[in-house]
């Protein structure tokens, strides 16, 4: 009898909590729209901003303090250039190693119906010189974070940091390789893809600033150690042009989407679980017991 009571009590509790959850859900679906994706379209004063819309794609994990600076800065910077834009933060929420390239592939997929070009954008690199041009790159990919002006990377084939492509250009390359778990090299492989596609990659020129005042670089190496481990045959496998993986086969689960605003900057935050193909990339997991060190 006693256990029967417990059972009934437990069921009531369960019922009550599911009612609470559905009430909460109902309330959240009634709250006003703050996605602002369509906001600019309806505003007359934006009619002179042209027909293109830029998706700022920020591959992300555990960089909230940097995002707090990045989002208001880039929003303001692009508004001054009259660039219609939406900021997409692609937050990797699985337990695998960080995969910047796959997150950008996912960002492209999740933004392509609303935007016709993308910027792959590091969260820790803020453009300072207003002459850095974020317009629709109709002549070919535009590498904003040129090695001539980047605070840190100066090799001539560097295409990381900030890179603009039209949706079509990105698709022609099959996006980025999904093999790059951990830090580095995915952008060099993407350079090979762009070369092969015979794209005309251009960069800012004559903008009257130098490596110290064109960008602000937020990354603090002593606080945030990079995951540079090379596991299994990762080193050999990631030195080659990958003709197998890319945009077409990136595997992920969209866990949830949140709309947040930092100062005046609206952000679409997609929480994404990447799915690893273990036979292809066994190095996608942290070595056991090494998690803290490699994060
Ligand atoms: C939010 O926007 C969507 C799509 O534009 C629309 O269908 C929905 O009714 C809007 N919700 C509110 C509360 O305005
Ligand atoms: C920016 O780039 C676009 C497209 O390449 C070009 O049409 C435009 O003139 C450029 N704007 C400036 C200020 O250089
Ligand atoms: C390459 O891009 C530059 C800068 O946008 C442009 O001036 C040039 O005409 C392009 N060249 C070709 C071959 O498309
Ligand atoms: C993993 O990659 C291999 C080699 O490309 C492929 O044959 C296999 O279908 C992939 N597995 C999954 C689950 O996608």
PDB file of C-alpha atoms in Angstrom, residues 31-218:
ATOM      1  CA  UNK A  31       8.043  36.074 -26.416  1.00  0.00           C
ATOM      2  CA  UNK A  32       8.799  38.602 -29.144  1.00  0.00           C
ATOM      3  CA  UNK A  33      11.040  37.717 -32.024  1.00  0.00           C
ATOM      4  CA  UNK A  34      14.577  38.684 -31.460  1.00  0.00           C
ATOM      5  CA  UNK A  35      16.216  36.737 -34.271  1.00  0.00           C
ATOM      6  CA  UNK A  36      16.259  39.982 -36.287  1.00  0.00           C
ATOM      7  CA  UNK A  37      17.103  37.975 -39.384  1.00  0.00           C
ATOM      8  CA  UNK A  38      14.309  39.736 -41.240  1.00  0.00           C
ATOM      9  CA  UNK A  39      14.715  42.993 -39.404  1.00  0.00           C
ATOM     10  CA  UNK A  40      16.801  44.813 -42.001  1.00  0.00           C
ATOM     11  CA  UNK A  41      14.660  43.626 -44.902  1.00  0.00           C
ATOM     12  CA  UNK A  42      11.699  45.552 -43.575  1.00  0.00           C
ATOM     13  CA  UNK A  43      13.539  48.767 -42.843  1.00  0.00           C
ATOM     14  CA  UNK A  44      13.537  51.428 -45.562  1.00  0.00           C
ATOM     15  CA  UNK A  45      16.759  52.964 -44.443  1.00  0.00           C
ATOM     16  CA  UNK A  46      18.559  49.742 -45.259  1.00  0.00           C
ATOM     17  CA  UNK A  47      17.474  49.762 -48.891  1.00  0.00           C
ATOM     18  CA  UNK A  48      20.766  51.400 -49.888  1.00  0.00           C
ATOM     19  CA  UNK A  49      22.685  48.547 -48.279  1.00  0.00           C
ATOM     20  CA  UNK A  50      22.454  46.366 -51.370  1.00  0.00           C
ATOM     21  CA  UNK A  51      20.906  42.978 -51.901  1.00  0.00           C
ATOM     22  CA  UNK A  52      23.572  40.756 -50.369  1.00  0.00           C
ATOM     23  CA  UNK A  53      23.615  39.385 -46.861  1.00  0.00           C
ATOM     24  CA  UNK A  54      26.725  38.167 -45.082  1.00  0.00           C
ATOM     25  CA  UNK A  55      26.767  35.257 -42.637  1.00  0.00           C
ATOM     26  CA  UNK A  56      29.510  35.809 -40.108  1.00  0.00           C
ATOM     27  CA  UNK A  57      30.328  32.229 -39.133  1.00  0.00           C
ATOM     28  CA  UNK A  58      32.152  31.918 -35.847  1.00  0.00           C
ATOM     29  CA  UNK A  59      33.358  28.410 -34.945  1.00  0.00           C
ATOM     30  CA  UNK A  60      33.172  28.406 -31.180  1.00  0.00           C
ATOM     31  CA  UNK A  61      33.832  26.628 -27.923  1.00  0.00           C
ATOM     32  CA  UNK A  62      34.497  28.069 -24.502  1.00  0.00           C
ATOM     33  CA  UNK A  63      35.427  31.596 -25.584  1.00  0.00           C
ATOM     34  CA  UNK A  64      32.673  33.598 -23.970  1.00  0.00           C
ATOM     35  CA  UNK A  65      34.855  36.507 -22.894  1.00  0.00           C
ATOM     36  CA  UNK A  66      36.145  36.859 -26.433  1.00  0.00           C
ATOM     37  CA  UNK A  67      32.620  36.710 -27.840  1.00  0.00           C
ATOM     38  CA  UNK A  68      31.597  39.535 -25.495  1.00  0.00           C
ATOM     39  CA  UNK A  69      34.119  41.763 -27.246  1.00  0.00           C
ATOM     40  CA  UNK A  70      33.810  40.331 -30.730  1.00  0.00           C
ATOM     41  CA  UNK A  71      30.050  40.512 -31.300  1.00  0.00           C
ATOM     42  CA  UNK A  72      29.417  44.205 -30.560  1.00  0.00           C
ATOM     43  CA  UNK A  73      32.609  45.140 -32.386  1.00  0.00           C
ATOM     44  CA  UNK A  74      31.873  43.283 -35.632  1.00  0.00           C
ATOM     45  CA  UNK A  75      28.212  44.350 -35.592  1.00  0.00           C
ATOM     46  CA  UNK A  76      29.220  47.984 -35.353  1.00  0.00           C
ATOM     47  CA  UNK A  77      32.035  47.621 -37.875  1.00  0.00           C
ATOM     48  CA  UNK A  78      29.737  46.063 -40.500  1.00  0.00           C
ATOM     49  CA  UNK A  79      26.925  48.540 -39.886  1.00  0.00           C
ATOM     50  CA  UNK A  80      29.328  51.382 -40.595  1.00  0.00           C
ATOM     51  CA  UNK A  81      30.156  49.670 -43.910  1.00  0.00           C
ATOM     52  CA  UNK A  82      26.448  49.150 -44.587  1.00  0.00           C
ATOM     53  CA  UNK A  83      26.898  45.388 -44.830  1.00  0.00           C
ATOM     54  CA  UNK A  84      23.718  43.436 -44.076  1.00  0.00           C
ATOM     55  CA  UNK A  85      24.795  40.592 -41.862  1.00  0.00           C
ATOM     56  CA  UNK A  86      23.817  37.908 -39.384  1.00  0.00           C
ATOM     57  CA  UNK A  87      26.220  36.579 -36.776  1.00  0.00           C
ATOM     58  CA  UNK A  88      26.121  32.797 -36.379  1.00  0.00           C
ATOM     59  CA  UNK A  89      28.030  31.310 -33.486  1.00  0.00           C
ATOM     60  CA  UNK A  90      28.500  27.580 -34.045  1.00  0.00           C
ATOM     61  CA  UNK A  91      29.112  26.209 -30.588  1.00  0.00           C
ATOM     62  CA  UNK A  92      30.624  22.722 -30.459  1.00  0.00           C
ATOM     63  CA  UNK A  93      28.919  20.996 -27.512  1.00  0.00           C
ATOM     64  CA  UNK A  94      30.106  17.392 -27.905  1.00  0.00           C
ATOM     65  CA  UNK A  95      33.096  15.918 -26.051  1.00  0.00           C
ATOM     66  CA  UNK A  96      35.250  15.509 -29.135  1.00  0.00           C
ATOM     67  CA  UNK A  97      38.263  17.636 -29.980  1.00  0.00           C
ATOM     68  CA  UNK A  98      37.556  21.042 -31.475  1.00  0.00           C
ATOM     69  CA  UNK A  99      36.917  20.906 -35.211  1.00  0.00           C
ATOM     70  CA  UNK A 100      36.903  24.415 -36.663  1.00  0.00           C
ATOM     71  CA  UNK A 101      36.504  23.219 -40.248  1.00  0.00           C
ATOM     72  CA  UNK A 102      33.469  21.011 -39.630  1.00  0.00           C
ATOM     73  CA  UNK A 103      31.842  23.773 -37.581  1.00  0.00           C
ATOM     74  CA  UNK A 104      32.241  26.148 -40.533  1.00  0.00           C
ATOM     75  CA  UNK A 105      30.653  23.552 -42.828  1.00  0.00           C
ATOM     76  CA  UNK A 106      27.729  23.338 -40.411  1.00  0.00           C
ATOM     77  CA  UNK A 107      27.545  27.148 -40.197  1.00  0.00           C
ATOM     78  CA  UNK A 108      27.298  27.325 -43.958  1.00  0.00           C
ATOM     79  CA  UNK A 109      24.473  24.793 -44.038  1.00  0.00           C
ATOM     80  CA  UNK A 110      22.539  26.551 -41.275  1.00  0.00           C
ATOM     81  CA  UNK A 111      22.877  30.009 -42.841  1.00  0.00           C
ATOM     82  CA  UNK A 112      22.601  29.407 -46.552  1.00  0.00           C
ATOM     83  CA  UNK A 113      18.916  30.034 -46.927  1.00  0.00           C
ATOM     84  CA  UNK A 114      19.243  33.511 -45.406  1.00  0.00           C
ATOM     85  CA  UNK A 115      22.657  34.663 -46.599  1.00  0.00           C
ATOM     86  CA  UNK A 116      24.419  34.610 -49.969  1.00  0.00           C
ATOM     87  CA  UNK A 117      27.985  34.899 -48.748  1.00  0.00           C
ATOM     88  CA  UNK A 118      29.972  33.921 -45.693  1.00  0.00           C
ATOM     89  CA  UNK A 119      32.898  35.065 -43.609  1.00  0.00           C
ATOM     90  CA  UNK A 120      34.743  32.314 -41.790  1.00  0.00           C
ATOM     91  CA  UNK A 121      35.622  34.415 -38.794  1.00  0.00           C
ATOM     92  CA  UNK A 122      37.851  33.742 -35.824  1.00  0.00           C
ATOM     93  CA  UNK A 123      36.280  35.083 -32.640  1.00  0.00           C
ATOM     94  CA  UNK A 124      39.603  36.457 -31.433  1.00  0.00           C
ATOM     95  CA  UNK A 125      40.402  38.658 -34.431  1.00  0.00           C
ATOM     96  CA  UNK A 126      38.776  42.090 -34.532  1.00  0.00           C
ATOM     97  CA  UNK A 127      39.071  44.202 -37.681  1.00  0.00           C
ATOM     98  CA  UNK A 128      40.167  47.737 -36.803  1.00  0.00           C
ATOM     99  CA  UNK A 129      40.912  49.467 -40.086  1.00  0.00           C
ATOM    100  CA  UNK A 130      37.586  50.611 -41.620  1.00  0.00           C
ATOM    101  CA  UNK A 131      39.092  50.057 -45.076  1.00  0.00           C
ATOM    102  CA  UNK A 132      38.964  46.265 -44.566  1.00  0.00           C
ATOM    103  CA  UNK A 133      36.266  45.495 -47.108  1.00  0.00           C
ATOM    104  CA  UNK A 134      33.574  42.944 -46.174  1.00  0.00           C
ATOM    105  CA  UNK A 135      31.556  43.362 -49.392  1.00  0.00           C
ATOM    106  CA  UNK A 136      30.243  40.507 -51.493  1.00  0.00           C
ATOM    107  CA  UNK A 137      33.382  38.951 -53.053  1.00  0.00           C
ATOM    108  CA  UNK A 138      32.190  38.593 -56.626  1.00  0.00           C
ATOM    109  CA  UNK A 139      35.691  38.299 -58.124  1.00  0.00           C
ATOM    110  CA  UNK A 140      36.752  35.406 -55.933  1.00  0.00           C
ATOM    111  CA  UNK A 141      37.444  34.683 -52.260  1.00  0.00           C
ATOM    112  CA  UNK A 142      38.634  37.710 -50.310  1.00  0.00           C
ATOM    113  CA  UNK A 143      41.124  37.044 -47.530  1.00  0.00           C
ATOM    114  CA  UNK A 144      40.563  39.875 -45.054  1.00  0.00           C
ATOM    115  CA  UNK A 145      43.178  38.661 -42.554  1.00  0.00           C
ATOM    116  CA  UNK A 146      46.027  39.048 -45.034  1.00  0.00           C
ATOM    117  CA  UNK A 147      49.459  37.863 -43.846  1.00  0.00           C
ATOM    118  CA  UNK A 148      50.664  41.360 -44.683  1.00  0.00           C
ATOM    119  CA  UNK A 149      48.481  42.775 -41.901  1.00  0.00           C
ATOM    120  CA  UNK A 150      47.804  39.866 -39.539  1.00  0.00           C
ATOM    121  CA  UNK A 151      49.473  40.387 -36.151  1.00  0.00           C
ATOM    122  CA  UNK A 152      50.916  36.876 -36.143  1.00  0.00           C
ATOM    123  CA  UNK A 153      50.783  34.872 -39.348  1.00  0.00           C
ATOM    124  CA  UNK A 154      52.907  36.086 -42.218  1.00  0.00           C
ATOM    125  CA  UNK A 155      53.350  33.165 -44.617  1.00  0.00           C
ATOM    126  CA  UNK A 156      52.163  33.890 -48.120  1.00  0.00           C
ATOM    127  CA  UNK A 157      49.652  31.036 -48.436  1.00  0.00           C
ATOM    128  CA  UNK A 158      47.960  31.812 -45.105  1.00  0.00           C
ATOM    129  CA  UNK A 159      44.166  32.026 -45.584  1.00  0.00           C
ATOM    130  CA  UNK A 160      43.019  31.686 -41.962  1.00  0.00           C
ATOM    131  CA  UNK A 161      41.569  34.231 -39.568  1.00  0.00           C
ATOM    132  CA  UNK A 162      38.936  35.915 -41.717  1.00  0.00           C
ATOM    133  CA  UNK A 163      38.006  34.720 -45.203  1.00  0.00           C
ATOM    134  CA  UNK A 164      35.045  35.768 -47.349  1.00  0.00           C
ATOM    135  CA  UNK A 165      33.457  33.537 -49.980  1.00  0.00           C
ATOM    136  CA  UNK A 166      30.192  33.486 -51.823  1.00  0.00           C
ATOM    137  CA  UNK A 167      27.917  30.579 -51.052  1.00  0.00           C
ATOM    138  CA  UNK A 168      28.645  29.186 -54.525  1.00  0.00           C
ATOM    139  CA  UNK A 169      32.422  29.448 -54.159  1.00  0.00           C
ATOM    140  CA  UNK A 170      32.255  27.606 -50.842  1.00  0.00           C
ATOM    141  CA  UNK A 171      30.117  24.853 -52.354  1.00  0.00           C
ATOM    142  CA  UNK A 172      32.388  24.491 -55.384  1.00  0.00           C
ATOM    143  CA  UNK A 173      35.249  23.543 -53.027  1.00  0.00           C
ATOM    144  CA  UNK A 174      32.983  21.136 -51.108  1.00  0.00           C
ATOM    145  CA  UNK A 175      33.620  23.346 -48.071  1.00  0.00           C
ATOM    146  CA  UNK A 176      36.391  22.362 -45.717  1.00  0.00           C
ATOM    147  CA  UNK A 177      37.802  18.945 -44.843  1.00  0.00           C
ATOM    148  CA  UNK A 178      36.233  17.229 -41.816  1.00  0.00           C
ATOM    149  CA  UNK A 179      39.485  15.502 -40.872  1.00  0.00           C
ATOM    150  CA  UNK A 180      40.972  18.303 -38.799  1.00  0.00           C
ATOM    151  CA  UNK A 181      40.261  17.600 -35.128  1.00  0.00           C
ATOM    152  CA  UNK A 182      42.454  19.699 -32.863  1.00  0.00           C
ATOM    153  CA  UNK A 183      44.206  22.915 -33.698  1.00  0.00           C
ATOM    154  CA  UNK A 184      45.622  23.919 -37.066  1.00  0.00           C
ATOM    155  CA  UNK A 185      46.232  23.060 -40.748  1.00  0.00           C
ATOM    156  CA  UNK A 186      42.595  22.958 -41.906  1.00  0.00           C
ATOM    157  CA  UNK A 187      43.018  26.382 -43.504  1.00  0.00           C
ATOM    158  CA  UNK A 188      46.112  25.270 -45.408  1.00  0.00           C
ATOM    159  CA  UNK A 189      44.140  22.354 -46.800  1.00  0.00           C
ATOM    160  CA  UNK A 190      41.391  24.770 -47.778  1.00  0.00           C
ATOM    161  CA  UNK A 191      43.963  26.880 -49.608  1.00  0.00           C
ATOM    162  CA  UNK A 192      44.735  23.788 -51.725  1.00  0.00           C
ATOM    163  CA  UNK A 193      41.009  23.422 -52.477  1.00  0.00           C
ATOM    164  CA  UNK A 194      40.737  27.017 -53.611  1.00  0.00           C
ATOM    165  CA  UNK A 195      43.855  26.698 -55.769  1.00  0.00           C
ATOM    166  CA  UNK A 196      42.430  23.633 -57.417  1.00  0.00           C
ATOM    167  CA  UNK A 197      39.158  25.453 -58.078  1.00  0.00           C
ATOM    168  CA  UNK A 198      41.319  28.135 -59.764  1.00  0.00           C
ATOM    169  CA  UNK A 199      39.835  30.882 -57.642  1.00  0.00           C
ATOM    170  CA  UNK A 200      41.267  34.337 -57.788  1.00  0.00           C
ATOM    171  CA  UNK A 201      41.989  34.988 -54.120  1.00  0.00           C
ATOM    172  CA  UNK A 202      42.468  38.650 -53.297  1.00  0.00           C
ATOM    173  CA  UNK A 203      43.465  40.571 -50.194  1.00  0.00           C
ATOM    174  CA  UNK A 204      43.268  44.117 -48.882  1.00  0.00           C
ATOM    175  CA  UNK A 205      45.813  46.479 -50.375  1.00  0.00           C
ATOM    176  CA  UNK A 206      47.075  49.961 -49.582  1.00  0.00           C
ATOM    177  CA  UNK A 207      44.999  50.353 -46.460  1.00  0.00           C
ATOM    178  CA  UNK A 208      47.520  52.503 -44.580  1.00  0.00           C
ATOM    179  CA  UNK A 209      47.967  50.369 -41.497  1.00  0.00           C
ATOM    180  CA  UNK A 210      50.349  47.637 -40.418  1.00  0.00           C
ATOM    181  CA  UNK A 211      50.557  44.412 -38.450  1.00  0.00           C
ATOM    182  CA  UNK A 212      49.953  46.191 -35.144  1.00  0.00           C
ATOM    183  CA  UNK A 213      46.931  48.338 -35.919  1.00  0.00           C
ATOM    184  CA  UNK A 214      44.938  46.555 -38.651  1.00  0.00           C
ATOM    185  CA  UNK A 215      43.493  43.950 -36.288  1.00  0.00           C
ATOM    186  CA  UNK A 216      43.226  43.393 -32.581  1.00  0.00           C
ATOM    187  CA  UNK A 217      44.122  39.834 -31.615  1.00  0.00           C
ATOM    188  CA  UNK A 218      42.470  38.724 -28.371  1.00  0.00           C
TER     189      UNK A 218
END
